[in-house]
mmCIF file of C-alpha atoms in Angstrom:
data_model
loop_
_atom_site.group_PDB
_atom_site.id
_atom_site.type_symbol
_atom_site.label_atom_id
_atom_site.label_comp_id
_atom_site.label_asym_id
_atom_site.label_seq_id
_atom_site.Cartn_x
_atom_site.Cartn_y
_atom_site.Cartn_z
ATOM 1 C CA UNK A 1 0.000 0.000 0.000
ATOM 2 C CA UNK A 2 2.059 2.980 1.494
ATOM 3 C CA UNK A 3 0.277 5.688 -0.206
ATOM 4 C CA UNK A 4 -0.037 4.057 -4.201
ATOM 5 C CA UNK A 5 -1.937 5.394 -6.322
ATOM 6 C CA UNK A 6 -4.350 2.827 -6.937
ATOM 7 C CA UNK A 7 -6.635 0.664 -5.165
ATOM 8 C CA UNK A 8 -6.972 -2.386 -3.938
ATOM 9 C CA UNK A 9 -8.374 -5.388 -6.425
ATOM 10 C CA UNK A 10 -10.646 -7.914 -5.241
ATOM 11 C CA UNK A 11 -10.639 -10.549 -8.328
ATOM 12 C CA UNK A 12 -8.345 -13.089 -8.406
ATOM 13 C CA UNK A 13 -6.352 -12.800 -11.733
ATOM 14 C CA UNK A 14 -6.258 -15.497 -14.364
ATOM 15 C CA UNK A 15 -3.879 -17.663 -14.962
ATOM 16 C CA UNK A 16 -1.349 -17.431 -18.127
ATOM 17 C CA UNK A 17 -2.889 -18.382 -20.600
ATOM 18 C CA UNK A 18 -1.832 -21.191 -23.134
ATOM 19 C CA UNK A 19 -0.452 -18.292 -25.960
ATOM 20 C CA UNK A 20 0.993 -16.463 -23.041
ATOM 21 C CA UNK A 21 5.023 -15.995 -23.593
ATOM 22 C CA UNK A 22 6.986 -17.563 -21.196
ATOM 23 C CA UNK A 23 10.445 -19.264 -20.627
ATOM 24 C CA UNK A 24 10.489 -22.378 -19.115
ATOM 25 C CA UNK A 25 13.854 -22.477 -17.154
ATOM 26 C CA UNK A 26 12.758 -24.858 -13.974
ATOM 27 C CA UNK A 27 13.550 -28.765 -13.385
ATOM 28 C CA UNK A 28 10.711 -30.452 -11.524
ATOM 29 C CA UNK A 29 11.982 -32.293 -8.385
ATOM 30 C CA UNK A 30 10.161 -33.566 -5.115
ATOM 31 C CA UNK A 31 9.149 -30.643 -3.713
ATOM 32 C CA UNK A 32 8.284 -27.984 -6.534
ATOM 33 C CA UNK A 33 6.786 -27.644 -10.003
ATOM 34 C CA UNK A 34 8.425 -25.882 -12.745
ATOM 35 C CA UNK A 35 8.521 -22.552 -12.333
ATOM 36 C CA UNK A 36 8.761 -20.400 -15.245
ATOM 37 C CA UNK A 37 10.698 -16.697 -15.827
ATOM 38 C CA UNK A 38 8.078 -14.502 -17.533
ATOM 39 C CA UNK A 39 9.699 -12.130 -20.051
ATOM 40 C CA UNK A 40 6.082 -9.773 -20.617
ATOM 41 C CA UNK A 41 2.841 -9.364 -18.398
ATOM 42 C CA UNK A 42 -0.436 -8.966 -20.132
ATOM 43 C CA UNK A 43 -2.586 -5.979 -18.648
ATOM 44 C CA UNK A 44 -6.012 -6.808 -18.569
ATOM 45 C CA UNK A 45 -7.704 -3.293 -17.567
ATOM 46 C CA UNK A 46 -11.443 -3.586 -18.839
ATOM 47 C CA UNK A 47 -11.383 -6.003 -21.758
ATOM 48 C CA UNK A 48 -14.552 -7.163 -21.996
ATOM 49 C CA UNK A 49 -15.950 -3.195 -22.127
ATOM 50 C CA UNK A 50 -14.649 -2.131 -25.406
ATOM 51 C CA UNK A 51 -17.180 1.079 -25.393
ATOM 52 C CA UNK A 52 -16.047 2.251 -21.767
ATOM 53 C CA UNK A 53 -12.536 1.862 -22.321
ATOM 54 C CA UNK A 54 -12.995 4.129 -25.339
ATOM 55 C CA UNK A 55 -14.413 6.394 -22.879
ATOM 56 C CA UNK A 56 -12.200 6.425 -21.046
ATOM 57 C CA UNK A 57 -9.181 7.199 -23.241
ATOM 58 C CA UNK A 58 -10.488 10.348 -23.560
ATOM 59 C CA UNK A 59 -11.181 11.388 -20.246
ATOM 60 C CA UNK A 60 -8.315 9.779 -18.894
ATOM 61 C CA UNK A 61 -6.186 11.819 -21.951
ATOM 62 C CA UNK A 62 -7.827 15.124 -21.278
ATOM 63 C CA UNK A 63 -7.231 14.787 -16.951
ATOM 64 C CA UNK A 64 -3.705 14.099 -17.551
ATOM 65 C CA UNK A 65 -3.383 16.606 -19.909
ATOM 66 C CA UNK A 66 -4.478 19.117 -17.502
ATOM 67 C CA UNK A 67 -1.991 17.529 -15.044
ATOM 68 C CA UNK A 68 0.724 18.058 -16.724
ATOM 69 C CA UNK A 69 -0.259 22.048 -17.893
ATOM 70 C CA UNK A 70 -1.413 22.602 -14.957
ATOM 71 C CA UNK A 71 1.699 21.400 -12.617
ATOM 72 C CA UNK A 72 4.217 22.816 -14.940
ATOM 73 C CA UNK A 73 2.908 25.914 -14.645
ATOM 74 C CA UNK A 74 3.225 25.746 -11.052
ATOM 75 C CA UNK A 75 6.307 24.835 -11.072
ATOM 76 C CA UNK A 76 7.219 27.810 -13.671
ATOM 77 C CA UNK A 77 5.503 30.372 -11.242
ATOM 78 C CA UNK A 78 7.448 29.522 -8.687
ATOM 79 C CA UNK A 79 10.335 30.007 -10.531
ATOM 80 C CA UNK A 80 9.707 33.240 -12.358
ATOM 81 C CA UNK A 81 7.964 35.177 -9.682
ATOM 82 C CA UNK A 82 10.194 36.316 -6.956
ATOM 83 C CA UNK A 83 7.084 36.594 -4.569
ATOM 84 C CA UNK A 84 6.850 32.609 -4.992
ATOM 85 C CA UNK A 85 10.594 32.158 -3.677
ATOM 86 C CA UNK A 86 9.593 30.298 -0.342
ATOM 87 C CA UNK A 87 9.596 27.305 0.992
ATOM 88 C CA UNK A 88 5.982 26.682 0.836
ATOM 89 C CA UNK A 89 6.349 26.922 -2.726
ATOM 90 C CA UNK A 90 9.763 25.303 -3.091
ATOM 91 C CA UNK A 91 7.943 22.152 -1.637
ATOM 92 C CA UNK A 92 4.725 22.789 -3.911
ATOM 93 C CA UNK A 93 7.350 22.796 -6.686
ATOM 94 C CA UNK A 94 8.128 19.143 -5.426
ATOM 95 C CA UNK A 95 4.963 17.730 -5.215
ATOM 96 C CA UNK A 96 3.700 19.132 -8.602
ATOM 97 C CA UNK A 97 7.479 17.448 -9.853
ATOM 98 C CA UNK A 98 6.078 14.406 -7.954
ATOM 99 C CA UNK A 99 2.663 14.682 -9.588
ATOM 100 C CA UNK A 100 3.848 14.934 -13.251
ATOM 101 C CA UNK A 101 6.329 12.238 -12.699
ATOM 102 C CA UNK A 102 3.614 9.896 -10.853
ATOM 103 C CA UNK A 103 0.964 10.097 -13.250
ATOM 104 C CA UNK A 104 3.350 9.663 -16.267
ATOM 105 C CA UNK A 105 5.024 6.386 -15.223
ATOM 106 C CA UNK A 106 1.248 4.649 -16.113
ATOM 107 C CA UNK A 107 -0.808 6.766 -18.104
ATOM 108 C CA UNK A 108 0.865 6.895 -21.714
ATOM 109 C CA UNK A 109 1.218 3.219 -21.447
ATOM 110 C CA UNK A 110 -2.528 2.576 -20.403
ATOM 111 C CA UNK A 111 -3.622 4.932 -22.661
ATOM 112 C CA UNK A 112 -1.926 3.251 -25.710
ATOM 113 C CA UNK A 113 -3.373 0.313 -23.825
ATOM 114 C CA UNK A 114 -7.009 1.465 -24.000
ATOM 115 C CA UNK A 115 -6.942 1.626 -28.271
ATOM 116 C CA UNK A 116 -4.798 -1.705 -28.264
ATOM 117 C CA UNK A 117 -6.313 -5.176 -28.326
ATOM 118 C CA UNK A 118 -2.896 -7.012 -27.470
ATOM 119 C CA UNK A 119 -1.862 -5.262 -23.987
ATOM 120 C CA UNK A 120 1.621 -6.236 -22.851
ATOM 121 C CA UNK A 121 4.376 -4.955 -21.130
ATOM 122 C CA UNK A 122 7.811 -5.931 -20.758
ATOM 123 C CA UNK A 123 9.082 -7.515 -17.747
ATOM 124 C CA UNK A 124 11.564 -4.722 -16.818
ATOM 125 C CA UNK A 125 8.834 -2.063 -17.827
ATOM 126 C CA UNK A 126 6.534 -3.830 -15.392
ATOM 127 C CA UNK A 127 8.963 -3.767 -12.465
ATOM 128 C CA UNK A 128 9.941 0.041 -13.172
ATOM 129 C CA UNK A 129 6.513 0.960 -13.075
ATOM 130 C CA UNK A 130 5.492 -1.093 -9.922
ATOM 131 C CA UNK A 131 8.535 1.109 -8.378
ATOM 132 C CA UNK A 132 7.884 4.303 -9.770
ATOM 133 C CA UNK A 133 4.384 4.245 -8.815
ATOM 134 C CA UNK A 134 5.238 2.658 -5.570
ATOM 135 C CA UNK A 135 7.934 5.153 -4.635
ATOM 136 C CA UNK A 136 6.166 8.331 -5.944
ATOM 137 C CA UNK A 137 3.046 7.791 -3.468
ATOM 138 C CA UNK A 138 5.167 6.953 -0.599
ATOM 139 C CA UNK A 139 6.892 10.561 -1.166
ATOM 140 C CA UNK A 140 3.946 12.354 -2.028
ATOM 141 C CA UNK A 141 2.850 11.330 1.998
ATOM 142 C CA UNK A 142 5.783 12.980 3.141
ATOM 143 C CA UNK A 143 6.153 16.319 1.039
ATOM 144 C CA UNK A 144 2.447 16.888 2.558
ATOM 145 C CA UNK A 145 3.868 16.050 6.432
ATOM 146 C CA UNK A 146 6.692 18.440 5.656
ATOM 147 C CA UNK A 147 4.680 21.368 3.960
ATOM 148 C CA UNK A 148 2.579 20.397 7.208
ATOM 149 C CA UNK A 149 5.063 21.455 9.117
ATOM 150 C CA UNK A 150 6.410 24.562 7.112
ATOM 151 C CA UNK A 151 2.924 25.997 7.916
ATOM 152 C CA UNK A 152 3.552 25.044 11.541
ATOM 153 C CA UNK A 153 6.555 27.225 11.969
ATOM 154 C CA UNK A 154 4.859 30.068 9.470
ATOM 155 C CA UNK A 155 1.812 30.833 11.760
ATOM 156 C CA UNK A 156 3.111 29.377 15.384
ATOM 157 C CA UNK A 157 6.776 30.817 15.212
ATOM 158 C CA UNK A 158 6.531 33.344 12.742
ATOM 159 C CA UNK A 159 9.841 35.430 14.211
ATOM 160 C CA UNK A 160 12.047 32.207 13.668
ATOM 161 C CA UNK A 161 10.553 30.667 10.464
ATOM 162 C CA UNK A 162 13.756 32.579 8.145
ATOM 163 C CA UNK A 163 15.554 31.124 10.993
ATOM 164 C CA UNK A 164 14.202 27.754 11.111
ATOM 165 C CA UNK A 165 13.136 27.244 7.372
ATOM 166 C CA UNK A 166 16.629 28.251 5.875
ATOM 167 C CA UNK A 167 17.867 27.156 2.488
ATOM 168 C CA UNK A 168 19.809 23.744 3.846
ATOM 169 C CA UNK A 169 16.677 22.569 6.052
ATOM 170 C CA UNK A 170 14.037 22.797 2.730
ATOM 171 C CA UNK A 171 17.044 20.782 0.622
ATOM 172 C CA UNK A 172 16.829 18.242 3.552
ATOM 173 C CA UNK A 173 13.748 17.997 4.206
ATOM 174 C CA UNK A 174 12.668 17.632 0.557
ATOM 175 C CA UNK A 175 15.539 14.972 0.238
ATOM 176 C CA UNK A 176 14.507 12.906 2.837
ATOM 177 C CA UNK A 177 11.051 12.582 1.361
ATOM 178 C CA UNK A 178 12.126 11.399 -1.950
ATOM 179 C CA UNK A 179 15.024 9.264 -0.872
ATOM 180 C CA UNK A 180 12.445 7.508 1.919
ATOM 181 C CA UNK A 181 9.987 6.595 -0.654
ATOM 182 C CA UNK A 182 12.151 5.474 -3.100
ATOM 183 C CA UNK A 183 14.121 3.645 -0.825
ATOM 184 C CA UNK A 184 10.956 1.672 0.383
ATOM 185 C CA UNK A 185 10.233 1.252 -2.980
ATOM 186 C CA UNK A 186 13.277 -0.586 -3.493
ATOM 187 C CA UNK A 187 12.846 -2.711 -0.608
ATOM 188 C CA UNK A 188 9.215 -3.720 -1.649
ATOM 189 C CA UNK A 189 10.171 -4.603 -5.304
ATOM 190 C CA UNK A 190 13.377 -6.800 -4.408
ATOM 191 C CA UNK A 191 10.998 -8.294 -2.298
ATOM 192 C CA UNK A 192 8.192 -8.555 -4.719
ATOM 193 C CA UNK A 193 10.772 -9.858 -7.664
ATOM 194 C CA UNK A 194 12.137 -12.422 -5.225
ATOM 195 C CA UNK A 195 8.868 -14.419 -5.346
ATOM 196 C CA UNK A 196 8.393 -17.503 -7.585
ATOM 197 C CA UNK A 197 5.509 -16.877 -10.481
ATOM 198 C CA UNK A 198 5.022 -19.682 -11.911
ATOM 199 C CA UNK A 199 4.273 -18.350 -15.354
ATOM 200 C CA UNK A 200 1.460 -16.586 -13.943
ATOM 201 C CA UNK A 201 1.592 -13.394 -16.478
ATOM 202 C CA UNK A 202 -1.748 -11.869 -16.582
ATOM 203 C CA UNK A 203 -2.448 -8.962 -14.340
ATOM 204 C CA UNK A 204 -5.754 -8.010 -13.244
ATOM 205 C CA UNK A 205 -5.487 -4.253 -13.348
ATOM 206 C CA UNK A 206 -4.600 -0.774 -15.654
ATOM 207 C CA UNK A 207 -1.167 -1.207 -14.774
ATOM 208 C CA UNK A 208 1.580 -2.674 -12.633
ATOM 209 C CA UNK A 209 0.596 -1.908 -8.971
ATOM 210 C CA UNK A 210 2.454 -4.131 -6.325
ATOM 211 C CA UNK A 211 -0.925 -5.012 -4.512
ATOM 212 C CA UNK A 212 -2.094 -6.831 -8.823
ATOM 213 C CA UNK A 213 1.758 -8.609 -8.947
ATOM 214 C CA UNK A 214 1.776 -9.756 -5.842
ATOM 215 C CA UNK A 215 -1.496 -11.946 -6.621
ATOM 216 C CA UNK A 216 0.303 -13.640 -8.971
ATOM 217 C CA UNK A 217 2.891 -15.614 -6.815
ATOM 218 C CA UNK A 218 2.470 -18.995 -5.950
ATOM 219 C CA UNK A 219 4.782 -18.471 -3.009
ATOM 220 C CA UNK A 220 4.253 -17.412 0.718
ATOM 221 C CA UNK A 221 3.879 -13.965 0.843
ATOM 222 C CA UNK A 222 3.164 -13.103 4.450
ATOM 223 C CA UNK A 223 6.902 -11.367 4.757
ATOM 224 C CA UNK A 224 5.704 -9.229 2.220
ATOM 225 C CA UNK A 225 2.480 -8.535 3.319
ATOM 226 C CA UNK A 226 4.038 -8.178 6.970
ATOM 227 C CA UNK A 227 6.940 -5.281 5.290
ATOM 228 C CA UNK A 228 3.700 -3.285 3.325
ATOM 229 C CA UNK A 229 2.139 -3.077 6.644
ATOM 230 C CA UNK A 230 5.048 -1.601 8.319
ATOM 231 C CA UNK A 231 6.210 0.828 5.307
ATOM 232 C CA UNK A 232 1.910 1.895 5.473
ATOM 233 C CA UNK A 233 2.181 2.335 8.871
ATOM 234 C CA UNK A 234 5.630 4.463 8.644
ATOM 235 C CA UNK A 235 4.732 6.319 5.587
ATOM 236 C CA UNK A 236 1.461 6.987 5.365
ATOM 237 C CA UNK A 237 -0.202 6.644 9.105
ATOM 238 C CA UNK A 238 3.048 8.494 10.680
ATOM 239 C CA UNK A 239 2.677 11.577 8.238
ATOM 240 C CA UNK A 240 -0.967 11.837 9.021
ATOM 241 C CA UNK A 241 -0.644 11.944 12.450
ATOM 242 C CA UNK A 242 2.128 14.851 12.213
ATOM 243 C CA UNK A 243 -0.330 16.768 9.657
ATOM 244 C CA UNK A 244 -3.206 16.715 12.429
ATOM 245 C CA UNK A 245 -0.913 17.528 15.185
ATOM 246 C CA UNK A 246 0.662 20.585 13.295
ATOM 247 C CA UNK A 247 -2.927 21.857 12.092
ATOM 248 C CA UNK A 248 -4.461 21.193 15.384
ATOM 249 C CA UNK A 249 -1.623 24.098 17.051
ATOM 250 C CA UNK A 250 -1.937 25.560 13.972
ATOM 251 C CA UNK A 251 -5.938 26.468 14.362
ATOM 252 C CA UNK A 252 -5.185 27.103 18.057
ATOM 253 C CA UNK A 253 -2.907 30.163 17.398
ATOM 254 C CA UNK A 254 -5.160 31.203 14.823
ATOM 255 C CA UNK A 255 -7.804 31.148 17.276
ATOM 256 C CA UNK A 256 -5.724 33.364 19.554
ATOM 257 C CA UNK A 257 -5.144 36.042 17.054
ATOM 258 C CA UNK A 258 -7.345 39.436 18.224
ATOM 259 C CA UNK A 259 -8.540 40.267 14.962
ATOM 260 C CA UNK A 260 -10.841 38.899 12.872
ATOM 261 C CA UNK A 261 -8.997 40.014 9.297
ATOM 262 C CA UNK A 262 -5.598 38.940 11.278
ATOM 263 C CA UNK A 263 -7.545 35.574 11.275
ATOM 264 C CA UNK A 264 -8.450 35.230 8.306
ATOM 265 C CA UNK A 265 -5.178 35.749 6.431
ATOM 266 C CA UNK A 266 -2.685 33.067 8.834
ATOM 267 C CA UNK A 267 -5.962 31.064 7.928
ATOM 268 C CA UNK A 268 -5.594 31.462 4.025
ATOM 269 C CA UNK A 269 -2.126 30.601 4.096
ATOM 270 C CA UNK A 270 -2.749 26.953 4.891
ATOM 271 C CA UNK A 271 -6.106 26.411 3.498
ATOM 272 C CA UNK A 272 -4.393 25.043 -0.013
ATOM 273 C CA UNK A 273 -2.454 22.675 1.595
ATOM 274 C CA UNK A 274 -5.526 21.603 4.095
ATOM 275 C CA UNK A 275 -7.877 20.739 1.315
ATOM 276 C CA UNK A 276 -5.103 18.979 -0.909
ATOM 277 C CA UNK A 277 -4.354 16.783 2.475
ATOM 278 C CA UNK A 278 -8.211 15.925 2.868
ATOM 279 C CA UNK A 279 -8.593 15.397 -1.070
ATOM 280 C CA UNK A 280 -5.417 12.768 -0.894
ATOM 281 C CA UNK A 281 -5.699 11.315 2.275
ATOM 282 C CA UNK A 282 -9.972 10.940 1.892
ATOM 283 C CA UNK A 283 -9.577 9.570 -1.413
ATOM 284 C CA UNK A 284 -7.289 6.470 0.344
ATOM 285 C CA UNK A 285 -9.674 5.705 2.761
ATOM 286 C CA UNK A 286 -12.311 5.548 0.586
ATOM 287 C CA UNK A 287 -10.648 3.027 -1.699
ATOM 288 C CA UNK A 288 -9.527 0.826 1.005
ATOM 289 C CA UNK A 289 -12.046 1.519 3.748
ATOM 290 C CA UNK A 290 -14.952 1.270 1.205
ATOM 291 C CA UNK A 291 -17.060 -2.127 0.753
ATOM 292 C CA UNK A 292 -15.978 -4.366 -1.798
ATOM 293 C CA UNK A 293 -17.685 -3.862 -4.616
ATOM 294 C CA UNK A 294 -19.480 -6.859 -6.316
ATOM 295 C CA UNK A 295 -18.495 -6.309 -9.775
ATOM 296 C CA UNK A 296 -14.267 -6.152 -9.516
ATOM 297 C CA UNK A 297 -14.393 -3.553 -12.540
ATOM 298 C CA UNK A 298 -15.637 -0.852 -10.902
ATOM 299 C CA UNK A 299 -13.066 -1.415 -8.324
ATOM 300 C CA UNK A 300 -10.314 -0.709 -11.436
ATOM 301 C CA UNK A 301 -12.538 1.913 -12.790
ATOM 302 C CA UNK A 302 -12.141 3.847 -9.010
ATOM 303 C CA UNK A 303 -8.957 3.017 -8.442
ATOM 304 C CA UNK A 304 -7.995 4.212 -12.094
ATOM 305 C CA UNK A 305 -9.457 7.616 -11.652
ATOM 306 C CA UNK A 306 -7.784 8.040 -8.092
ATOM 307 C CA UNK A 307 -4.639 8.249 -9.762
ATOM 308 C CA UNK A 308 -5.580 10.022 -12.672
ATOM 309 C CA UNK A 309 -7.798 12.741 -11.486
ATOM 310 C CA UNK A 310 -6.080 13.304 -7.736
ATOM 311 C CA UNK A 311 -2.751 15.100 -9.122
ATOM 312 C CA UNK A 312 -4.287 17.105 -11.468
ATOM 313 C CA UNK A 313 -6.533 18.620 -8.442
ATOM 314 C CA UNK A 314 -3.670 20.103 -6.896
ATOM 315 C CA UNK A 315 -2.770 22.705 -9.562
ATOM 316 C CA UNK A 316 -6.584 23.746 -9.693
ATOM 317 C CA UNK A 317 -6.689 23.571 -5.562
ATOM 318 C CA UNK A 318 -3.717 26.144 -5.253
ATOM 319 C CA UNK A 319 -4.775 28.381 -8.195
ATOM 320 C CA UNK A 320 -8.057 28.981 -6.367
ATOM 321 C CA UNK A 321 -7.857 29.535 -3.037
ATOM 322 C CA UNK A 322 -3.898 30.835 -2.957
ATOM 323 C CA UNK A 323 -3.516 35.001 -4.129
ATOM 324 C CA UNK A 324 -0.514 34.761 -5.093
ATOM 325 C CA UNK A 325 -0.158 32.175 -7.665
ATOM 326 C CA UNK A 326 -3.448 34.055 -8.361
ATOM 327 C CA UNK A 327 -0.996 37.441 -8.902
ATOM 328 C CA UNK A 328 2.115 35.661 -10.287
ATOM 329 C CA UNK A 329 -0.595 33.653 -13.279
ATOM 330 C CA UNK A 330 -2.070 37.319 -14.320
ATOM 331 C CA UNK A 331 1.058 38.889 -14.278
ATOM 332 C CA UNK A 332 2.298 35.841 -16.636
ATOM 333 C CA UNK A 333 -0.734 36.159 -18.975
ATOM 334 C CA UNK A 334 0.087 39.899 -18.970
ATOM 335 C CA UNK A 335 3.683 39.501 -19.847
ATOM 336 C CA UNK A 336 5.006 41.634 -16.847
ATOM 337 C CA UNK A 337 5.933 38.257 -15.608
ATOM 338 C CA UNK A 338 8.291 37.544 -18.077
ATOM 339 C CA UNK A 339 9.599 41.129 -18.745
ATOM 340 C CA UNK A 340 10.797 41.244 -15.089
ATOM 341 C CA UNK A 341 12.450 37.398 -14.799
ATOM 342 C CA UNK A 342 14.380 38.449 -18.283
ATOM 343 C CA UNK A 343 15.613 42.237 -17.153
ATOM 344 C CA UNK A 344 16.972 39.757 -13.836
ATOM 345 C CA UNK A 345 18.327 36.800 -15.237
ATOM 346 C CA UNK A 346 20.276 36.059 -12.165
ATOM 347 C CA UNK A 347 17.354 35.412 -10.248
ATOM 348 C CA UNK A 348 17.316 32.402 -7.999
ATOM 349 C CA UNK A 349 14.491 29.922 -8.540
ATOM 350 C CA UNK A 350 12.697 28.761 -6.132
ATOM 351 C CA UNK A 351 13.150 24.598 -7.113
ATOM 352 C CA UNK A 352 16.918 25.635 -6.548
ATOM 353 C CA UNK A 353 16.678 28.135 -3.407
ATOM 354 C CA UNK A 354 14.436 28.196 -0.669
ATOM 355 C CA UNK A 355 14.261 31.287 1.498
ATOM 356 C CA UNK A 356 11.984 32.080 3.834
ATOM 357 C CA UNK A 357 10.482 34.982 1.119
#
């Protein structure tokens, strides 16, 4: 689990079929079958709805579309406008990286996918997108705990946040989130890979997601169940808990503040970050709190749109209820923007500096 995004499946996946390529490489002896080393996996995603899937390419094309605009352009304000040089948006720079690179490790593929009637993917392409997907989750968890925390120190210790949220701590902080999830990534794949298969190719989902792969050994898995609990527990639970502790001190100085427009305005500088955290961390529990559906294709149809339409919310959650990407976007669309970032070349960026603004 630890934060993927995708859902859990509830159908048991097929097994390889007869026309399914394999290598056999396995002797039998007294304890095992053969096992076989499978060189491609066949996605099944929603076969049997030819109409829907069609659908769905174009929905699915226009979301990520809007991802991708939508995050870059983030990630450009931040680094053109000088008022965006801080690191609350140093970190938003991160997770909209995190976003673009997340959604684009599965989506071109299943999109091809959707208009294909042969849907394979390589054995190394499967295992690089079980980690990318796996590892870019896991992060995402983190960057919100930490951008948690920048607001802490913002509203609570507002005369030491330059102090406090300094150019080395953002680097360190923002490295420790990516290095953590990729480095439980690379845990939960060697341990995934480890496991015999069997031959068992066929994948019940849109893509390679750990929870899909790891249906298909026909080895004892409980170590591997046992490690996802632990890395959910450490990487997703953990985080939460330090996002409601933050916003719970957070709410009480804002409480404390005299004036009502004083209020409002430490209030408006977390209320971004507040509804991206409930948006993320309500669209997990629903797909693994939920009921089970009976039919195991809407399941993939939830669990499809969770990671397709989540990332792109975060561009469109920031531009609304945040002034100044508000400011820096009309300035861009007027061209001051741009006039000002080229008569200062030397301008830091905020994706390479992070002061406290």
């Amino acid at each position: 689990m630890t934060c993927p995004r995708s859902g859990c499946l509830v159908s048991r996946p097929a097994r390889a079929s007869s026309d399914s390529r394999v290598v056999w490489t396995g002797r039998r002896d007294k304890m095992t079958t053969n096992r076989t080393a499978v060189t491609e996996y066949v996605l099944l995603g929603l076969q049997e709805y030819r109409n829907l899937e069609t659908v769905l390419f174009v929905l699915c094309l226009g979301i990520y579309g809007v991802n991708v605009l939508g995050n870059s352009l983030l990630m450009g304000l931040s680094m053109l406008d000088p008022r965006l040089h801080s690191p609350m948006y140093f970190f938003l720079s991160n997770l909209s990286l995190m976003d673009i690179c997340g959604t684009s490790s599965f989506v071109p593929l299943m999109l091809v996918n959707f208009l294909e009637a042969q849907r394979t993917i390589s054995f190394p392409g499967c295992a690089l997108q079980m980690y990318l997907t796996l590892a870019l989750g896991s992060t995402e968890c983190l960057l919100l705990a930490m951008m948690a925390y920048d607001r802490y120190v913002a509203i609570c210790q507002p005369l030491r946040y330059p102090e406090i949220m300094n150019r080395q701590t953002c680097v360190r902080m923002a490295v420790l989130s990516w290095g953590t999830g990729f480095a439980n990534s690379l845990l939960q794949s060697l341990l995934t890979w480890s496991l015999p298969f069997c031959g068992h190719n066929i994948i019940n989902h849109f893509f390679c997601e750990i929870l899909a792969v790891l249906k298909l050994a026909c080895g004892d898995i409980s170590l591997n169940a046992l490690m996802l609990v632990v890395a959910t527990a450490v990487l997703t639970l953990a985080p939460l808990l330090l996002i409601c502790l933050s916003y719970i001190v957070i709410l009480a100085t804002i409480f404390r503040v005299p004036s009502a427009a004083g209020r409002r305005k430490a209030f408006s500088t977390c209320s971004a970050h507040i509804t991206v955290v409930v948006v993320f961390y309500g669209t997990i529990s629903f797909m693994y709190f939920k009921p089970k559906a009976k039919d195991p294709d809407l399941d993939k149809i939830i669990a499809l749109f969770y990671g397709v339409v989540t990332p792109s919310l975060n561009p469109i959650i920031y531009s609304l209820r945040n002034a100044e990407v508000k400011a820096a976007a009309l300035a861009l669309l007027g061209g001051g923007l741009l006039s000002r970032k080229m008569a200062h070349p030397l301008c830091c960026s905020s994706l390479l500096s992070c002061t406290a603004g």
